[in-house]
Coordinates of C-alpha atoms in Angstrom, one line a residue:
M18 CA 35.9 -6.2 0.1
H19 CA 32.5 -7.3 3.0
T20 CA 31.7 -4.2 1.2
G21 CA 31.0 -5.6 -2.0
D22 CA 29.9 -8.8 -0.1
D23 CA 27.5 -7.1 1.2
A24 CA 25.7 -4.9 -2.2
D25 CA 25.9 -8.8 -2.9
S26 CA 23.3 -10.1 -0.1
L27 CA 21.4 -6.9 -0.8
D28 CA 21.0 -7.7 -4.8
R29 CA 20.1 -11.0 -3.9
A30 CA 17.7 -9.8 -1.1
T31 CA 15.5 -7.4 -3.1
R32 CA 15.3 -9.9 -5.8
E33 CA 13.6 -12.7 -3.6
F34 CA 11.5 -10.1 -1.9
L35 CA 10.4 -9.0 -5.7
A36 CA 10.2 -12.2 -6.8
A37 CA 8.0 -12.6 -3.7
R38 CA 6.0 -9.8 -3.2
P39 CA 2.8 -10.2 -5.6
R40 CA 2.0 -13.6 -3.3
L41 CA 2.7 -11.2 -0.5
F42 CA 0.3 -8.8 -1.8
G43 CA -2.3 -11.3 -2.3
I44 CA -2.3 -12.6 1.0
A45 CA -2.5 -9.2 2.7
Y46 CA -5.1 -8.7 0.1
R47 CA -7.8 -11.3 1.0
V48 CA -7.0 -11.1 5.2
L49 CA -7.2 -7.3 5.0
G50 CA -9.8 -6.9 2.2
S51 CA -8.3 -3.1 1.4
A52 CA -5.4 -2.7 -1.0
V53 CA -4.5 0.3 0.8
E54 CA -3.6 -1.7 3.4
A55 CA -2.0 -4.9 2.8
E56 CA 0.2 -2.6 0.2
D57 CA 1.4 -0.9 3.9
L58 CA 1.5 -4.3 6.0
V59 CA 3.9 -5.4 2.2
Q60 CA 6.3 -1.9 2.6
E61 CA 6.2 -3.5 6.6
A62 CA 7.1 -6.8 5.3
W63 CA 9.9 -5.6 3.4
L64 CA 11.1 -3.2 6.2
R65 CA 11.5 -6.7 8.2
W66 CA 13.3 -8.1 5.0
Q67 CA 15.8 -5.4 5.6
N68 CA 16.9 -5.8 8.7
T69 CA 17.2 -9.7 9.0
D70 CA 20.3 -11.6 8.9
H71 CA 19.5 -13.6 5.0
A72 CA 22.3 -15.7 6.2
N73 CA 20.3 -18.0 8.2
I74 CA 17.1 -17.9 6.6
R75 CA 16.9 -21.8 3.8
E76 CA 13.4 -20.6 2.2
P77 CA 12.7 -16.6 2.0
A78 CA 9.4 -17.1 0.1
A79 CA 7.9 -19.4 3.6
F80 CA 9.4 -16.8 5.6
L81 CA 8.6 -14.1 3.2
T82 CA 4.9 -15.5 3.7
T83 CA 5.0 -16.1 7.8
V84 CA 6.4 -13.1 8.8
T85 CA 2.2 -11.0 6.5
T86 CA 0.5 -13.6 7.1
R87 CA 1.1 -13.0 10.9
L88 CA 1.5 -9.1 10.1
A89 CA -1.9 -9.4 7.8
I90 CA -3.5 -11.0 10.8
N91 CA -3.2 -8.6 14.0
F92 CA -3.3 -5.9 12.1
A93 CA -6.6 -7.9 11.4
H94 CA -7.8 -8.1 14.7
S95 CA -7.3 -3.8 14.8
A96 CA -9.2 -2.8 11.8
R97 CA -11.7 -5.2 12.8
V98 CA -12.0 -2.8 15.9
R99 CA -12.1 0.4 13.8
R100 CA -14.8 -1.3 11.0
E101 CA -17.3 -1.6 13.9
S102 CA -17.7 2.2 14.3
Y103 CA -17.7 2.7 10.3
V104 CA -20.6 4.8 9.3
G105 CA -23.0 2.0 6.9
P106 CA -22.1 -1.3 5.6
W107 CA -18.6 -2.5 5.2
L108 CA -17.7 -3.2 1.6
P109 CA -13.7 -4.1 0.2
E110 CA -11.8 -2.6 -1.2
P111 CA -11.9 -3.4 -5.6
V112 CA -9.1 -4.9 -7.3
D113 CA -8.0 -4.3 -11.1
T114 CA -7.8 -8.4 -12.5
S115 CA -7.8 -7.9 -16.0
L116 CA -3.3 -8.1 -15.7
D117 CA -3.5 -10.2 -13.4
P118 CA -6.0 -12.6 -11.7
H119 CA -5.4 -14.4 -9.4
V120 CA -4.0 -11.7 -7.9
G121 CA -0.8 -13.8 -7.2
A122 CA -2.3 -16.9 -5.8
E123 CA -1.9 -20.5 -7.1
R124 CA -6.2 -19.9 -8.1
A125 CA -8.4 -17.1 -7.7
E126 CA -10.1 -17.8 -4.5
A127 CA -11.3 -15.5 -2.0
L128 CA -10.6 -12.7 -4.0
E129 CA -14.9 -11.7 -5.4
L130 CA -15.7 -9.2 -3.6
A131 CA -18.7 -11.3 -2.2
V132 CA -16.7 -13.6 -0.4
L133 CA -14.0 -11.5 0.6
L134 CA -17.3 -9.7 2.8
L135 CA -17.8 -13.4 4.0
L136 CA -14.9 -13.5 4.7
E137 CA -14.4 -10.7 6.5
K138 CA -17.4 -12.8 9.8
L139 CA -14.3 -14.5 10.2
N140 CA -11.8 -14.0 12.7
P141 CA -8.6 -13.3 10.8
V142 CA -7.2 -16.6 11.7
E143 CA -9.9 -18.1 10.4
R144 CA -9.5 -16.2 7.3
A145 CA -5.4 -17.0 7.1
A146 CA -5.9 -20.2 7.0
Y147 CA -8.9 -20.0 4.8
V148 CA -7.3 -18.0 1.8
L149 CA -3.0 -19.7 2.9
R150 CA -4.8 -23.4 1.9
E151 CA -7.7 -22.6 -0.9
A152 CA -6.3 -19.4 -2.6
F153 CA -2.2 -20.2 -2.4
D154 CA -2.7 -24.1 -2.1
Y155 CA -0.2 -24.6 1.1
P156 CA -0.4 -27.7 2.1
F157 CA -2.1 -28.1 6.1
K158 CA 1.2 -28.8 7.4
Q159 CA 2.8 -25.5 6.5
V160 CA -0.3 -23.5 6.6
A161 CA -0.5 -24.8 10.2
D162 CA 3.2 -23.7 10.5
I163 CA 2.4 -20.3 9.7
L164 CA -0.3 -20.1 12.0
E165 CA 1.9 -21.1 14.9
T166 CA -0.7 -24.4 15.6
S167 CA -1.6 -28.0 15.1
E168 CA -2.1 -29.3 12.0
A169 CA -5.3 -30.9 13.2
N170 CA -6.6 -27.5 13.9
T171 CA -5.8 -25.7 11.0
R172 CA -8.2 -28.2 8.8
Q173 CA -10.9 -27.2 11.4
L174 CA -10.6 -23.6 10.3
V175 CA -10.2 -24.2 7.0
S176 CA -13.4 -26.5 7.1
R177 CA -15.2 -24.5 9.2
A178 CA -14.6 -21.0 6.9
R179 CA -15.4 -23.6 4.1
K180 CA -18.7 -23.7 5.8
H181 CA -19.4 -20.5 6.6
L182 CA -19.4 -19.5 3.0
A183 CA -21.5 -23.0 1.7
S184 CA -25.0 -21.3 4.2
E185 CA -24.2 -17.7 2.8
R186 CA -24.2 -18.2 -0.7
K187 CA -25.2 -19.8 -3.6
E188 CA -24.6 -22.1 -6.4
R189 CA -22.8 -19.2 -8.6
V190 CA -24.2 -19.1 -12.0
S191 CA -21.4 -19.2 -14.7
P192 CA -19.2 -16.4 -15.9
A193 CA -21.7 -15.4 -19.1
D194 CA -24.8 -15.8 -17.4
H195 CA -23.1 -13.6 -14.3
T196 CA -22.5 -10.9 -17.2
R197 CA -25.9 -11.2 -18.6
L198 CA -27.8 -10.4 -15.3
L199 CA -25.7 -7.9 -14.7
K200 CA -25.8 -5.8 -17.6
V201 CA -30.1 -6.3 -17.7
F202 CA -29.9 -5.2 -13.9
L203 CA -27.4 -2.2 -14.5
A204 CA -30.6 -1.4 -18.1
A205 CA -33.4 -2.0 -15.8
A206 CA -31.3 0.0 -12.8
Q207 CA -31.0 2.7 -16.0
T208 CA -34.9 3.5 -16.7
G209 CA -36.4 2.1 -13.5
N210 CA -38.2 -0.7 -15.0
L211 CA -39.8 -2.2 -11.6
A212 CA -41.0 -5.3 -13.7
V213 CA -37.8 -6.6 -15.5
L214 CA -36.1 -6.1 -11.5
E215 CA -38.2 -7.9 -9.4
D216 CA -37.5 -10.6 -12.5
V217 CA -34.0 -10.1 -11.6
L218 CA -33.6 -9.8 -8.8
A219 CA -32.9 -13.3 -5.7
A220 CA -36.5 -12.8 -3.6
D221 CA -33.5 -12.1 0.2
V222 CA -31.3 -10.2 -2.5
V223 CA -29.4 -7.7 -0.1
S224 CA -28.5 -4.1 -1.9
Y225 CA -25.1 -2.3 0.0
S226 CA -23.6 1.1 -0.2
D227 CA -20.4 2.0 1.1
G228 CA -20.4 5.5 1.0
G229 CA -18.3 5.5 4.1
G230 CA -20.2 8.8 5.8
V231 CA -18.5 11.3 3.1
R232 CA -21.5 10.0 -0.6
G233 CA -25.4 10.0 0.1
A234 CA -24.5 6.5 0.3
S235 CA -27.3 4.2 1.9
K236 CA -25.9 3.9 6.4
I237 CA -27.6 0.7 6.0
P238 CA -28.4 -2.7 3.5
V239 CA -31.9 -2.6 1.5
I240 CA -32.6 -6.6 2.2
G241 CA -35.5 -7.7 -0.3
R242 CA -36.6 -8.0 -3.9
P243 CA -39.3 -5.7 -3.0
H244 CA -37.6 -3.0 -1.3
V245 CA -34.0 -3.5 -3.4
S246 CA -36.5 -2.6 -6.6
K247 CA -37.9 -0.2 -5.3
Y248 CA -35.7 1.2 -4.3
L249 CA -33.9 1.5 -7.3
V250 CA -36.5 2.9 -9.4
A251 CA -36.9 5.8 -6.7
F252 CA -33.5 7.0 -7.7
A253 CA -33.6 6.2 -11.3
P254 CA -34.4 9.1 -12.9
R255 CA -32.4 11.7 -10.9
F256 CA -29.3 9.8 -11.1
W257 CA -28.1 8.0 -14.2
P258 CA -29.5 10.5 -16.5
Q259 CA -26.2 12.5 -15.8
M260 CA -23.9 9.2 -15.2
D261 CA -21.4 7.9 -17.5
I262 CA -21.1 4.1 -17.3
R263 CA -18.1 1.9 -18.4
W264 CA -17.4 -1.4 -17.8
L265 CA -13.8 -3.1 -16.7
E266 CA -13.4 -5.9 -13.9
A267 CA -11.6 -5.9 -10.4
N268 CA -11.8 -9.1 -8.3
G269 CA -12.4 -11.3 -11.2
R270 CA -15.8 -10.3 -12.4
P271 CA -17.1 -8.0 -14.7
A272 CA -18.0 -4.5 -12.7
V273 CA -19.6 -0.9 -13.6
L274 CA -17.6 2.3 -12.8
V275 CA -20.2 4.7 -12.2
S276 CA -19.1 8.5 -13.6
A277 CA -20.3 12.0 -13.8
D278 CA -18.6 14.4 -15.6
G279 CA -15.5 12.0 -15.5
N280 CA -15.3 11.8 -11.6
A281 CA -15.6 8.0 -10.4
V282 CA -18.8 7.9 -8.3
A283 CA -19.2 4.5 -7.7
L284 CA -18.5 1.0 -8.2
L285 CA -21.4 -1.7 -9.0
S286 CA -20.9 -4.7 -9.0
V287 CA -23.2 -8.4 -8.3
D288 CA -23.0 -11.4 -6.8
A289 CA -25.6 -14.2 -8.0
S290 CA -27.2 -17.4 -7.9
A291 CA -29.6 -19.5 -10.1
E292 CA -32.6 -17.3 -8.2
G293 CA -30.6 -13.8 -10.0
I294 CA -28.4 -11.4 -8.7
D295 CA -28.8 -12.3 -4.3
R296 CA -26.1 -9.1 -4.0
V297 CA -25.8 -6.1 -5.4
M298 CA -22.7 -4.2 -3.6
W299 CA -21.4 -0.1 -4.7
V300 CA -18.5 0.7 -3.3
M301 CA -18.8 4.5 -3.1
N302 CA -16.3 5.6 -0.6
P303 CA -13.7 8.0 -2.3
A304 CA -10.7 5.9 -0.3
K305 CA -11.5 3.3 -1.8
L306 CA -12.7 4.0 -5.8
L307 CA -10.6 6.5 -6.2
P308 CA -7.0 3.5 -5.6
Y309 CA -8.9 1.4 -8.5
V310 CA -9.9 3.9 -10.7
A311 CA -5.7 5.5 -10.6
S312 CA -5.0 0.9 -10.8
L313 CA -6.4 0.7 -13.8
S314 CA -4.6 0.0 -17.0
D315 CA -5.9 2.2 -20.1

């Protein structure tokens, strides 16, 4: 009799966890900027859920969200230390959003690569507060309970995050203009057309190449329209002729997968405002690139 009850309880707990899983991954990914780390963290949440007395849990989804968020904050603190020794610029790990545009959230907030990059400058608690409120639409009171702080402090955390993003990121262009700018940029980069590059890039553009020390990527960001455009023109003849390109979606935005002989070399994405492309992001680190390619739905 008890064996049957235990089996029913485990089945129910498994169903509850699987129902919450997309949201748990979405929270962890936004806080950490890494799909691989988020998967590990969700697995840890599952192990803790298995060892929990479910009879005392009235709201499984809320419990799992709290566990996952707190794990993510703790993990983010140690990740920050590791990233201080990262070779070259760090970019978030891309995710395929073609099947799940919001990645488990109510809204597709805090999902674009450029936003995740900016959120990395916040402390993990600020990041978590912003993610829970802006992407998952949790009430401030519930976010405060998850973070074990006051509602007033939670509002301040979210406000600081909003102000940080607003100060670092100009108003975005429409999706259609974003795609058009990326197409123009790609064509000019492939042909080394300096005039077009200078026309499409914002004056304060920054190019980030995340190779993680594995590939021959620039180990420092390239800053400013003259430097970025000349940098792109310089490597165009030896880089692009051997490359194949494939248009994809990453983090809710169009992106270009660059491959050579069937092997992924880089994922190119941009961030753009009315002033032009202000961030060029090249994910080249195989540890980030290959999981993304493997996840693609052909």
